[in-house]
JSON list of C-alpha atoms in Angstrom, two decimals:
[
{"chain": "A", "resi": 1, "resn": "GLY", "atom": "CA", "xyz": [0.00, 0.00, 0.00]},
{"chain": "A", "resi": 2, "resn": "ALA", "atom": "CA", "xyz": [0.94, 3.62, -0.40]},
{"chain": "A", "resi": 3, "resn": "VAL", "atom": "CA", "xyz": [3.28, 5.04, 2.19]},
{"chain": "A", "resi": 4, "resn": "VAL", "atom": "CA", "xyz": [2.95, 8.60, 0.93]},
{"chain": "A", "resi": 5, "resn": "SER", "atom": "CA", "xyz": [-0.46, 9.89, 0.04]},
{"chain": "A", "resi": 6, "resn": "GLN", "atom": "CA", "xyz": [-1.06, 12.97, -2.04]},
{"chain": "A", "resi": 7, "resn": "HIS", "atom": "CA", "xyz": [-4.31, 14.82, -2.52]},
{"chain": "A", "resi": 8, "resn": "PRO", "atom": "CA", "xyz": [-6.00, 15.86, -4.73]},
{"chain": "A", "resi": 9, "resn": "SER", "atom": "CA", "xyz": [-5.09, 13.63, -7.65]},
{"chain": "A", "resi": 10, "resn": "TRP", "atom": "CA", "xyz": [-6.23, 16.21, -10.10]},
{"chain": "A", "resi": 11, "resn": "VAL", "atom": "CA", "xyz": [-7.62, 19.69, -9.92]},
{"chain": "A", "resi": 12, "resn": "ILE", "atom": "CA", "xyz": [-8.84, 22.28, -12.36]},
{"chain": "A", "resi": 13, "resn": "CYS", "atom": "CA", "xyz": [-8.86, 25.89, -11.27]},
{"chain": "A", "resi": 14, "resn": "LYS", "atom": "CA", "xyz": [-9.34, 29.32, -12.73]},
{"chain": "A", "resi": 15, "resn": "SER", "atom": "CA", "xyz": [-6.48, 31.70, -13.37]},
{"chain": "A", "resi": 16, "resn": "GLY", "atom": "CA", "xyz": [-5.76, 33.86, -10.36]},
{"chain": "A", "resi": 17, "resn": "THR", "atom": "CA", "xyz": [-7.00, 31.42, -7.77]},
{"chain": "A", "resi": 18, "resn": "SER", "atom": "CA", "xyz": [-4.92, 29.40, -5.33]},
{"chain": "A", "resi": 19, "resn": "VAL", "atom": "CA", "xyz": [-4.69, 25.65, -5.07]},
{"chain": "A", "resi": 20, "resn": "LYS", "atom": "CA", "xyz": [-3.45, 23.59, -2.14]},
{"chain": "A", "resi": 21, "resn": "ILE", "atom": "CA", "xyz": [-1.93, 20.14, -2.55]},
{"chain": "A", "resi": 22, "resn": "GLU", "atom": "CA", "xyz": [-1.39, 17.91, 0.46]},
{"chain": "A", "resi": 23, "resn": "CYS", "atom": "CA", "xyz": [1.28, 15.29, 0.96]},
{"chain": "A", "resi": 24, "resn": "ARG", "atom": "CA", "xyz": [1.01, 12.90, 3.88]},
{"chain": "A", "resi": 25, "resn": "SER", "atom": "CA", "xyz": [3.39, 10.25, 5.08]},
{"chain": "A", "resi": 26, "resn": "LEU", "atom": "CA", "xyz": [1.54, 7.19, 6.28]},
{"chain": "A", "resi": 27, "resn": "ASP", "atom": "CA", "xyz": [2.87, 5.06, 9.11]},
{"chain": "A", "resi": 28, "resn": "PHE", "atom": "CA", "xyz": [6.11, 7.00, 9.36]},
{"chain": "A", "resi": 29, "resn": "GLN", "atom": "CA", "xyz": [7.29, 10.46, 10.22]},
{"chain": "A", "resi": 30, "resn": "ALA", "atom": "CA", "xyz": [8.95, 12.58, 7.59]},
{"chain": "A", "resi": 31, "resn": "THR", "atom": "CA", "xyz": [11.00, 15.52, 8.76]},
{"chain": "A", "resi": 32, "resn": "THR", "atom": "CA", "xyz": [11.84, 16.20, 5.15]},
{"chain": "A", "resi": 33, "resn": "MET", "atom": "CA", "xyz": [9.68, 16.03, 2.07]},
{"chain": "A", "resi": 34, "resn": "PHE", "atom": "CA", "xyz": [10.44, 17.02, -1.48]},
{"chain": "A", "resi": 35, "resn": "TRP", "atom": "CA", "xyz": [8.20, 18.71, -4.00]},
{"chain": "A", "resi": 36, "resn": "TYR", "atom": "CA", "xyz": [8.70, 18.16, -7.71]},
{"chain": "A", "resi": 37, "resn": "ARG", "atom": "CA", "xyz": [7.09, 19.41, -10.85]},
{"chain": "A", "resi": 38, "resn": "GLN", "atom": "CA", "xyz": [7.02, 17.50, -14.08]},
{"chain": "A", "resi": 39, "resn": "PHE", "atom": "CA", "xyz": [5.91, 18.81, -17.44]},
{"chain": "A", "resi": 40, "resn": "PRO", "atom": "CA", "xyz": [4.83, 16.36, -20.14]},
{"chain": "A", "resi": 41, "resn": "LYS", "atom": "CA", "xyz": [7.66, 14.23, -21.46]},
{"chain": "A", "resi": 42, "resn": "GLN", "atom": "CA", "xyz": [10.16, 16.00, -19.24]},
{"chain": "A", "resi": 43, "resn": "SER", "atom": "CA", "xyz": [12.09, 14.90, -16.19]},
{"chain": "A", "resi": 44, "resn": "LEU", "atom": "CA", "xyz": [11.20, 15.54, -12.58]},
{"chain": "A", "resi": 45, "resn": "MET", "atom": "CA", "xyz": [12.28, 18.98, -11.49]},
{"chain": "A", "resi": 46, "resn": "LEU", "atom": "CA", "xyz": [12.88, 19.56, -7.80]},
{"chain": "A", "resi": 47, "resn": "MET", "atom": "CA", "xyz": [11.07, 22.66, -6.66]},
{"chain": "A", "resi": 48, "resn": "ALA", "atom": "CA", "xyz": [11.79, 22.72, -2.97]},
{"chain": "A", "resi": 49, "resn": "THR", "atom": "CA", "xyz": [12.69, 20.77, 0.12]},
{"chain": "A", "resi": 50, "resn": "SER", "atom": "CA", "xyz": [10.09, 20.95, 2.84]},
{"chain": "A", "resi": 51, "resn": "ASN", "atom": "CA", "xyz": [11.44, 20.88, 6.37]},
{"chain": "A", "resi": 52, "resn": "GLU", "atom": "CA", "xyz": [9.23, 20.16, 9.37]},
{"chain": "A", "resi": 53, "resn": "GLY", "atom": "CA", "xyz": [9.09, 23.11, 11.70]},
{"chain": "A", "resi": 54, "resn": "SER", "atom": "CA", "xyz": [11.19, 25.41, 9.57]},
{"chain": "A", "resi": 55, "resn": "LYS", "atom": "CA", "xyz": [11.16, 27.21, 6.25]},
{"chain": "A", "resi": 56, "resn": "ALA", "atom": "CA", "xyz": [11.32, 25.32, 3.03]},
{"chain": "A", "resi": 57, "resn": "THR", "atom": "CA", "xyz": [14.42, 25.44, 0.90]},
{"chain": "A", "resi": 58, "resn": "TYR", "atom": "CA", "xyz": [13.63, 26.46, -2.65]},
{"chain": "A", "resi": 59, "resn": "GLU", "atom": "CA", "xyz": [15.58, 25.59, -5.75]},
{"chain": "A", "resi": 60, "resn": "GLN", "atom": "CA", "xyz": [16.93, 28.36, -7.90]},
{"chain": "A", "resi": 61, "resn": "GLY", "atom": "CA", "xyz": [14.29, 29.88, -10.10]},
{"chain": "A", "resi": 62, "resn": "VAL", "atom": "CA", "xyz": [11.34, 28.72, -8.00]},
{"chain": "A", "resi": 63, "resn": "GLU", "atom": "CA", "xyz": [9.35, 31.61, -6.55]},
{"chain": "A", "resi": 64, "resn": "LYS", "atom": "CA", "xyz": [8.81, 31.02, -2.87]},
{"chain": "A", "resi": 65, "resn": "ASP", "atom": "CA", "xyz": [5.98, 33.55, -2.71]},
{"chain": "A", "resi": 66, "resn": "LYS", "atom": "CA", "xyz": [4.14, 31.77, -5.46]},
{"chain": "A", "resi": 67, "resn": "PHE", "atom": "CA", "xyz": [4.68, 28.22, -4.29]},
{"chain": "A", "resi": 68, "resn": "LEU", "atom": "CA", "xyz": [4.01, 28.28, -0.58]},
{"chain": "A", "resi": 69, "resn": "ILE", "atom": "CA", "xyz": [5.15, 25.26, 1.35]},
{"chain": "A", "resi": 70, "resn": "ASN", "atom": "CA", "xyz": [4.10, 24.45, 4.87]},
{"chain": "A", "resi": 71, "resn": "HIS", "atom": "CA", "xyz": [5.37, 21.46, 6.84]},
{"chain": "A", "resi": 72, "resn": "ALA", "atom": "CA", "xyz": [3.62, 21.93, 10.13]},
{"chain": "A", "resi": 73, "resn": "SER", "atom": "CA", "xyz": [3.70, 18.32, 11.28]},
{"chain": "A", "resi": 74, "resn": "LEU", "atom": "CA", "xyz": [5.85, 15.26, 10.85]},
{"chain": "A", "resi": 75, "resn": "THR", "atom": "CA", "xyz": [3.31, 13.66, 8.54]},
{"chain": "A", "resi": 76, "resn": "LEU", "atom": "CA", "xyz": [1.99, 16.52, 6.44]},
{"chain": "A", "resi": 77, "resn": "SER", "atom": "CA", "xyz": [3.45, 18.96, 3.97]},
{"chain": "A", "resi": 78, "resn": "THR", "atom": "CA", "xyz": [1.36, 21.24, 1.80]},
{"chain": "A", "resi": 79, "resn": "LEU", "atom": "CA", "xyz": [2.13, 23.07, -1.41]},
{"chain": "A", "resi": 80, "resn": "THR", "atom": "CA", "xyz": [-0.05, 26.02, -2.29]},
{"chain": "A", "resi": 81, "resn": "VAL", "atom": "CA", "xyz": [0.13, 27.40, -5.79]},
{"chain": "A", "resi": 82, "resn": "THR", "atom": "CA", "xyz": [-0.94, 31.01, -5.40]},
{"chain": "A", "resi": 83, "resn": "SER", "atom": "CA", "xyz": [-2.42, 33.16, -8.15]},
{"chain": "A", "resi": 84, "resn": "ALA", "atom": "CA", "xyz": [-2.23, 30.25, -10.52]},
{"chain": "A", "resi": 85, "resn": "HIS", "atom": "CA", "xyz": [-1.68, 30.82, -14.23]},
{"chain": "A", "resi": 86, "resn": "PRO", "atom": "CA", "xyz": [-2.05, 28.43, -17.16]},
{"chain": "A", "resi": 87, "resn": "GLU", "atom": "CA", "xyz": [1.73, 27.97, -17.30]},
{"chain": "A", "resi": 88, "resn": "ASP", "atom": "CA", "xyz": [1.55, 26.49, -13.79]},
{"chain": "A", "resi": 89, "resn": "SER", "atom": "CA", "xyz": [-0.41, 23.58, -15.21]},
{"chain": "A", "resi": 90, "resn": "SER", "atom": "CA", "xyz": [1.73, 20.56, -14.51]},
{"chain": "A", "resi": 91, "resn": "PHE", "atom": "CA", "xyz": [2.10, 17.32, -12.60]},
{"chain": "A", "resi": 92, "resn": "TYR", "atom": "CA", "xyz": [3.17, 18.01, -9.03]},
{"chain": "A", "resi": 93, "resn": "ILE", "atom": "CA", "xyz": [4.66, 15.16, -7.00]},
{"chain": "A", "resi": 94, "resn": "CYS", "atom": "CA", "xyz": [5.83, 14.97, -3.44]},
{"chain": "A", "resi": 95, "resn": "SER", "atom": "CA", "xyz": [8.21, 12.46, -1.97]},
{"chain": "A", "resi": 96, "resn": "ALA", "atom": "CA", "xyz": [9.65, 11.53, 1.38]},
{"chain": "A", "resi": 97, "resn": "PRO", "atom": "CA", "xyz": [12.71, 9.50, 2.28]},
{"chain": "A", "resi": 98, "resn": "GLY", "atom": "CA", "xyz": [11.66, 6.34, 4.03]},
{"chain": "A", "resi": 99, "resn": "LEU", "atom": "CA", "xyz": [13.21, 4.67, 7.00]},
{"chain": "A", "resi": 100, "resn": "GLY", "atom": "CA", "xyz": [15.49, 1.73, 6.95]},
{"chain": "A", "resi": 101, "resn": "GLU", "atom": "CA", "xyz": [17.97, 0.37, 4.50]},
{"chain": "A", "resi": 102, "resn": "GLY", "atom": "CA", "xyz": [19.11, 2.66, 1.76]},
{"chain": "A", "resi": 103, "resn": "ASN", "atom": "CA", "xyz": [16.68, 5.47, 2.53]},
{"chain": "A", "resi": 104, "resn": "THR", "atom": "CA", "xyz": [14.25, 4.45, -0.20]},
{"chain": "A", "resi": 105, "resn": "ILE", "atom": "CA", "xyz": [12.32, 7.40, -1.54]},
{"chain": "A", "resi": 106, "resn": "TYR", "atom": "CA", "xyz": [8.56, 7.12, -1.55]},
{"chain": "A", "resi": 107, "resn": "PHE", "atom": "CA", "xyz": [6.42, 9.18, -3.85]},
{"chain": "A", "resi": 108, "resn": "GLY", "atom": "CA", "xyz": [2.93, 10.43, -3.51]},
{"chain": "A", "resi": 109, "resn": "GLU", "atom": "CA", "xyz": [0.52, 9.59, -6.31]},
{"chain": "A", "resi": 110, "resn": "GLY", "atom": "CA", "xyz": [0.98, 13.02, -7.84]},
{"chain": "A", "resi": 111, "resn": "SER", "atom": "CA", "xyz": [-1.44, 15.85, -8.52]},
{"chain": "A", "resi": 112, "resn": "TRP", "atom": "CA", "xyz": [-2.41, 17.01, -11.96]},
{"chain": "A", "resi": 113, "resn": "LEU", "atom": "CA", "xyz": [-3.08, 20.73, -11.95]},
{"chain": "A", "resi": 114, "resn": "THR", "atom": "CA", "xyz": [-4.81, 22.38, -14.86]},
{"chain": "A", "resi": 115, "resn": "VAL", "atom": "CA", "xyz": [-5.26, 26.14, -14.75]},
{"chain": "A", "resi": 116, "resn": "VAL", "atom": "CA", "xyz": [-7.83, 27.50, -17.16]},
{"chain": "B", "resi": 1, "resn": "ARG", "atom": "CA", "xyz": [28.63, 17.79, -15.92]},
{"chain": "B", "resi": 2, "resn": "LYS", "atom": "CA", "xyz": [25.19, 16.86, -14.63]},
{"chain": "B", "resi": 3, "resn": "GLU", "atom": "CA", "xyz": [25.08, 15.03, -11.31]},
{"chain": "B", "resi": 4, "resn": "VAL", "atom": "CA", "xyz": [23.21, 12.07, -12.72]},
{"chain": "B", "resi": 5, "resn": "GLU", "atom": "CA", "xyz": [23.17, 11.32, -16.42]},
{"chain": "B", "resi": 6, "resn": "GLN", "atom": "CA", "xyz": [21.06, 8.88, -18.38]},
{"chain": "B", "resi": 7, "resn": "ASP", "atom": "CA", "xyz": [20.56, 8.29, -22.06]},
{"chain": "B", "resi": 8, "resn": "PRO", "atom": "CA", "xyz": [16.98, 9.48, -22.60]},
{"chain": "B", "resi": 9, "resn": "GLY", "atom": "CA", "xyz": [16.40, 7.01, -25.44]},
{"chain": "B", "resi": 10, "resn": "PRO", "atom": "CA", "xyz": [13.88, 5.95, -26.49]},
{"chain": "B", "resi": 11, "resn": "PHE", "atom": "CA", "xyz": [15.01, 2.37, -26.61]},
{"chain": "B", "resi": 12, "resn": "ASN", "atom": "CA", "xyz": [12.70, 0.61, -28.99]},
{"chain": "B", "resi": 13, "resn": "VAL", "atom": "CA", "xyz": [12.96, -3.18, -28.67]},
{"chain": "B", "resi": 14, "resn": "PRO", "atom": "CA", "xyz": [10.90, -6.23, -29.64]},
{"chain": "B", "resi": 15, "resn": "GLU", "atom": "CA", "xyz": [9.29, -8.48, -27.09]},
{"chain": "B", "resi": 16, "resn": "GLY", "atom": "CA", "xyz": [11.75, -10.98, -25.70]},
{"chain": "B", "resi": 17, "resn": "ALA", "atom": "CA", "xyz": [14.76, -8.78, -26.21]},
{"chain": "B", "resi": 18, "resn": "THR", "atom": "CA", "xyz": [17.35, -7.99, -23.59]},
{"chain": "B", "resi": 19, "resn": "VAL", "atom": "CA", "xyz": [17.99, -4.31, -22.99]},
{"chain": "B", "resi": 20, "resn": "ALA", "atom": "CA", "xyz": [20.41, -2.51, -20.72]},
{"chain": "B", "resi": 21, "resn": "PHE", "atom": "CA", "xyz": [20.46, 1.03, -19.38]},
{"chain": "B", "resi": 22, "resn": "ASN", "atom": "CA", "xyz": [23.35, 2.83, -17.79]},
{"chain": "B", "resi": 23, "resn": "CYS", "atom": "CA", "xyz": [23.43, 5.79, -15.49]},
{"chain": "B", "resi": 24, "resn": "THR", "atom": "CA", "xyz": [26.50, 7.74, -14.41]},
{"chain": "B", "resi": 25, "resn": "TYR", "atom": "CA", "xyz": [26.81, 9.90, -11.33]},
{"chain": "B", "resi": 26, "resn": "SER", "atom": "CA", "xyz": [29.33, 12.53, -10.34]},
{"chain": "B", "resi": 27, "resn": "ASN", "atom": "CA", "xyz": [29.23, 12.48, -6.53]},
{"chain": "B", "resi": 28, "resn": "SER", "atom": "CA", "xyz": [31.64, 9.80, -5.40]},
{"chain": "B", "resi": 29, "resn": "ALA", "atom": "CA", "xyz": [30.29, 10.05, -1.84]},
{"chain": "B", "resi": 30, "resn": "SER", "atom": "CA", "xyz": [26.84, 8.88, -2.89]},
{"chain": "B", "resi": 31, "resn": "GLN", "atom": "CA", "xyz": [25.54, 6.18, -0.61]},
{"chain": "B", "resi": 32, "resn": "SER", "atom": "CA", "xyz": [22.52, 4.54, -2.11]},
{"chain": "B", "resi": 33, "resn": "PHE", "atom": "CA", "xyz": [21.20, 3.97, -5.57]},
{"chain": "B", "resi": 34, "resn": "PHE", "atom": "CA", "xyz": [17.87, 3.02, -7.03]},
{"chain": "B", "resi": 35, "resn": "TRP", "atom": "CA", "xyz": [16.03, 2.38, -10.22]},
{"chain": "B", "resi": 36, "resn": "TYR", "atom": "CA", "xyz": [12.49, 3.71, -10.42]},
{"chain": "B", "resi": 37, "resn": "ARG", "atom": "CA", "xyz": [9.91, 3.09, -13.07]},
{"chain": "B", "resi": 38, "resn": "GLN", "atom": "CA", "xyz": [7.52, 5.80, -14.17]},
{"chain": "B", "resi": 39, "resn": "ASP", "atom": "CA", "xyz": [4.52, 5.08, -16.34]},
{"chain": "B", "resi": 40, "resn": "CYS", "atom": "CA", "xyz": [2.92, 7.81, -18.38]},
{"chain": "B", "resi": 41, "resn": "ARG", "atom": "CA", "xyz": [1.04, 10.30, -16.20]},
{"chain": "B", "resi": 42, "resn": "LYS", "atom": "CA", "xyz": [1.87, 8.39, -13.02]},
{"chain": "B", "resi": 43, "resn": "GLU", "atom": "CA", "xyz": [4.25, 8.83, -10.13]},
{"chain": "B", "resi": 44, "resn": "PRO", "atom": "CA", "xyz": [7.63, 7.03, -10.09]},
{"chain": "B", "resi": 45, "resn": "LYS", "atom": "CA", "xyz": [7.61, 3.68, -8.33]},
{"chain": "B", "resi": 46, "resn": "LEU", "atom": "CA", "xyz": [10.57, 1.86, -6.90]},
{"chain": "B", "resi": 47, "resn": "LEU", "atom": "CA", "xyz": [11.77, -0.92, -9.16]},
{"chain": "B", "resi": 48, "resn": "MET", "atom": "CA", "xyz": [14.81, -2.00, -7.22]},
{"chain": "B", "resi": 49, "resn": "SER", "atom": "CA", "xyz": [17.66, -0.83, -5.07]},
{"chain": "B", "resi": 50, "resn": "VAL", "atom": "CA", "xyz": [21.17, -1.22, -6.38]},
{"chain": "B", "resi": 51, "resn": "TYR", "atom": "CA", "xyz": [23.92, -2.78, -4.32]},
{"chain": "B", "resi": 52, "resn": "SER", "atom": "CA", "xyz": [27.63, -3.13, -4.87]},
{"chain": "B", "resi": 53, "resn": "SER", "atom": "CA", "xyz": [27.27, -6.87, -5.05]},
{"chain": "B", "resi": 54, "resn": "GLY", "atom": "CA", "xyz": [24.59, -6.55, -7.70]},
{"chain": "B", "resi": 55, "resn": "ASN", "atom": "CA", "xyz": [21.06, -7.73, -7.28]},
{"chain": "B", "resi": 56, "resn": "GLU", "atom": "CA", "xyz": [18.53, -9.57, -9.33]},
{"chain": "B", "resi": 57, "resn": "ASP", "atom": "CA", "xyz": [14.76, -9.63, -9.22]},
{"chain": "B", "resi": 58, "resn": "GLY", "atom": "CA", "xyz": [13.27, -11.93, -11.79]},
{"chain": "B", "resi": 59, "resn": "ARG", "atom": "CA", "xyz": [14.05, -10.54, -15.22]},
{"chain": "B", "resi": 60, "resn": "PHE", "atom": "CA", "xyz": [15.71, -7.44, -13.79]},
{"chain": "B", "resi": 61, "resn": "THR", "atom": "CA", "xyz": [19.34, -7.17, -12.76]},
{"chain": "B", "resi": 62, "resn": "ALA", "atom": "CA", "xyz": [20.94, -4.08, -11.30]},
{"chain": "B", "resi": 63, "resn": "GLN", "atom": "CA", "xyz": [24.65, -3.46, -10.89]},
{"chain": "B", "resi": 64, "resn": "LEU", "atom": "CA", "xyz": [26.70, -0.77, -9.22]},
{"chain": "B", "resi": 65, "resn": "ASN", "atom": "CA", "xyz": [30.24, 0.12, -10.20]},
{"chain": "B", "resi": 66, "resn": "ARG", "atom": "CA", "xyz": [31.59, 2.56, -7.64]},
{"chain": "B", "resi": 67, "resn": "ALA", "atom": "CA", "xyz": [35.00, 2.83, -9.23]},
{"chain": "B", "resi": 68, "resn": "SER", "atom": "CA", "xyz": [33.55, 4.02, -12.51]},
{"chain": "B", "resi": 69, "resn": "GLN", "atom": "CA", "xyz": [30.56, 5.70, -10.84]},
{"chain": "B", "resi": 70, "resn": "TYR", "atom": "CA", "xyz": [27.78, 4.13, -12.80]},
{"chain": "B", "resi": 71, "resn": "ILE", "atom": "CA", "xyz": [24.83, 1.89, -12.23]},
{"chain": "B", "resi": 72, "resn": "SER", "atom": "CA", "xyz": [23.12, -0.31, -14.73]},
{"chain": "B", "resi": 73, "resn": "LEU", "atom": "CA", "xyz": [19.79, -2.01, -15.22]},
{"chain": "B", "resi": 74, "resn": "LEU", "atom": "CA", "xyz": [19.40, -5.10, -17.37]},
{"chain": "B", "resi": 75, "resn": "ILE", "atom": "CA", "xyz": [15.99, -6.31, -18.45]},
{"chain": "B", "resi": 76, "resn": "ARG", "atom": "CA", "xyz": [15.78, -9.79, -19.94]},
{"chain": "B", "resi": 77, "resn": "ASP", "atom": "CA", "xyz": [12.93, -11.22, -21.98]},
{"chain": "B", "resi": 78, "resn": "SER", "atom": "CA", "xyz": [11.25, -7.84, -22.36]},
{"chain": "B", "resi": 79, "resn": "LYS", "atom": "CA", "xyz": [7.48, -7.69, -22.07]},
{"chain": "B", "resi": 80, "resn": "LEU", "atom": "CA", "xyz": [5.11, -5.17, -23.55]},
{"chain": "B", "resi": 81, "resn": "SER", "atom": "CA", "xyz": [4.31, -4.13, -20.00]},
{"chain": "B", "resi": 82, "resn": "ASP", "atom": "CA", "xyz": [7.93, -3.11, -19.44]},
{"chain": "B", "resi": 83, "resn": "SER", "atom": "CA", "xyz": [7.33, -0.05, -21.63]},
{"chain": "B", "resi": 84, "resn": "ALA", "atom": "CA", "xyz": [7.90, 2.92, -19.33]},
{"chain": "B", "resi": 85, "resn": "THR", "atom": "CA", "xyz": [10.48, 5.47, -18.33]},
{"chain": "B", "resi": 86, "resn": "TYR", "atom": "CA", "xyz": [13.23, 4.20, -16.05]},
{"chain": "B", "resi": 87, "resn": "LEU", "atom": "CA", "xyz": [14.70, 6.71, -13.63]},
{"chain": "B", "resi": 88, "resn": "CYS", "atom": "CA", "xyz": [18.08, 6.40, -12.02]},
{"chain": "B", "resi": 89, "resn": "VAL", "atom": "CA", "xyz": [18.22, 7.86, -8.51]},
{"chain": "B", "resi": 90, "resn": "VAL", "atom": "CA", "xyz": [21.36, 8.59, -6.53]},
{"chain": "B", "resi": 91, "resn": "ASN", "atom": "CA", "xyz": [20.99, 9.34, -2.85]},
{"chain": "B", "resi": 92, "resn": "PRO", "atom": "CA", "xyz": [23.89, 11.07, -1.11]},
{"chain": "B", "resi": 93, "resn": "GLY", "atom": "CA", "xyz": [22.40, 10.12, 2.23]},
{"chain": "B", "resi": 94, "resn": "GLY", "atom": "CA", "xyz": [22.11, 12.16, 5.38]},
{"chain": "B", "resi": 95, "resn": "SER", "atom": "CA", "xyz": [20.24, 15.38, 4.81]},
{"chain": "B", "resi": 96, "resn": "TYR", "atom": "CA", "xyz": [21.25, 15.67, 1.21]},
{"chain": "B", "resi": 97, "resn": "ILE", "atom": "CA", "xyz": [18.78, 15.65, -1.60]},
{"chain": "B", "resi": 98, "resn": "PRO", "atom": "CA", "xyz": [18.37, 12.57, -3.79]},
{"chain": "B", "resi": 99, "resn": "THR", "atom": "CA", "xyz": [19.20, 13.28, -7.40]},
{"chain": "B", "resi": 100, "resn": "PHE", "atom": "CA", "xyz": [17.23, 11.94, -10.33]},
{"chain": "B", "resi": 101, "resn": "GLY", "atom": "CA", "xyz": [18.38, 11.25, -13.81]},
{"chain": "B", "resi": 102, "resn": "ARG", "atom": "CA", "xyz": [16.11, 12.52, -16.55]},
{"chain": "B", "resi": 103, "resn": "GLY", "atom": "CA", "xyz": [14.96, 8.98, -17.27]},
{"chain": "B", "resi": 104, "resn": "THR", "atom": "CA", "xyz": [15.35, 6.49, -20.09]},
{"chain": "B", "resi": 105, "resn": "SER", "atom": "CA", "xyz": [12.32, 5.71, -22.17]},
{"chain": "B", "resi": 106, "resn": "LEU", "atom": "CA", "xyz": [11.75, 2.06, -23.11]},
{"chain": "B", "resi": 107, "resn": "ILE", "atom": "CA", "xyz": [9.26, 0.97, -25.73]},
{"chain": "B", "resi": 108, "resn": "VAL", "atom": "CA", "xyz": [8.69, -2.74, -26.14]},
{"chain": "B", "resi": 109, "resn": "HIS", "atom": "CA", "xyz": [6.80, -3.62, -29.30]},
{"chain": "B", "resi": 110, "resn": "PRO", "atom": "CA", "xyz": [5.21, -6.88, -30.46]}
]
């Protein structure tokens, strides 16, 4: 079964509105989670590292005021796309390093965002 | 040089073929290595971890060569259902961020 759950799976919103995506670790605590964006036929692009109890670390070129990340608990990180525009339409995926051997990385199911 | 490099392909092979992918990494201190599979419009899913001693899971064999800093994935007797993108992941460990290759696309045709 899934160890990282992401919600919603898909969302359609109007330009200018905000959308929140949740990422939950199930059965384990994640002090760190990662948020990625993937455009069609392109590779995963790391957007930011979400740190429980502290500010997220954003990758170069990612606007922190536009992509708000909150990691208020050890099992939940949220990504809010503010003032969404059509070019923000993408597949957003979260992940968390698991426990145990090799620090396997577990992914959420992903969220398809379409901004119209 | 990119941290993790993969040939994007696509590799177009007939059913039953054997196909191999390589992935090179630049951080010699990397600690763990994985192959993930990503189907179209889905999240990546762990295919297998990669160990120095090599590991095999059915038709899939993964190898790690630390000296040359590459990992490989061998798929024997390819099935149509193997068609996907295969992502190489290198994990430095600790609080460092895992690094993904851009993925290798495999298309298995009848």
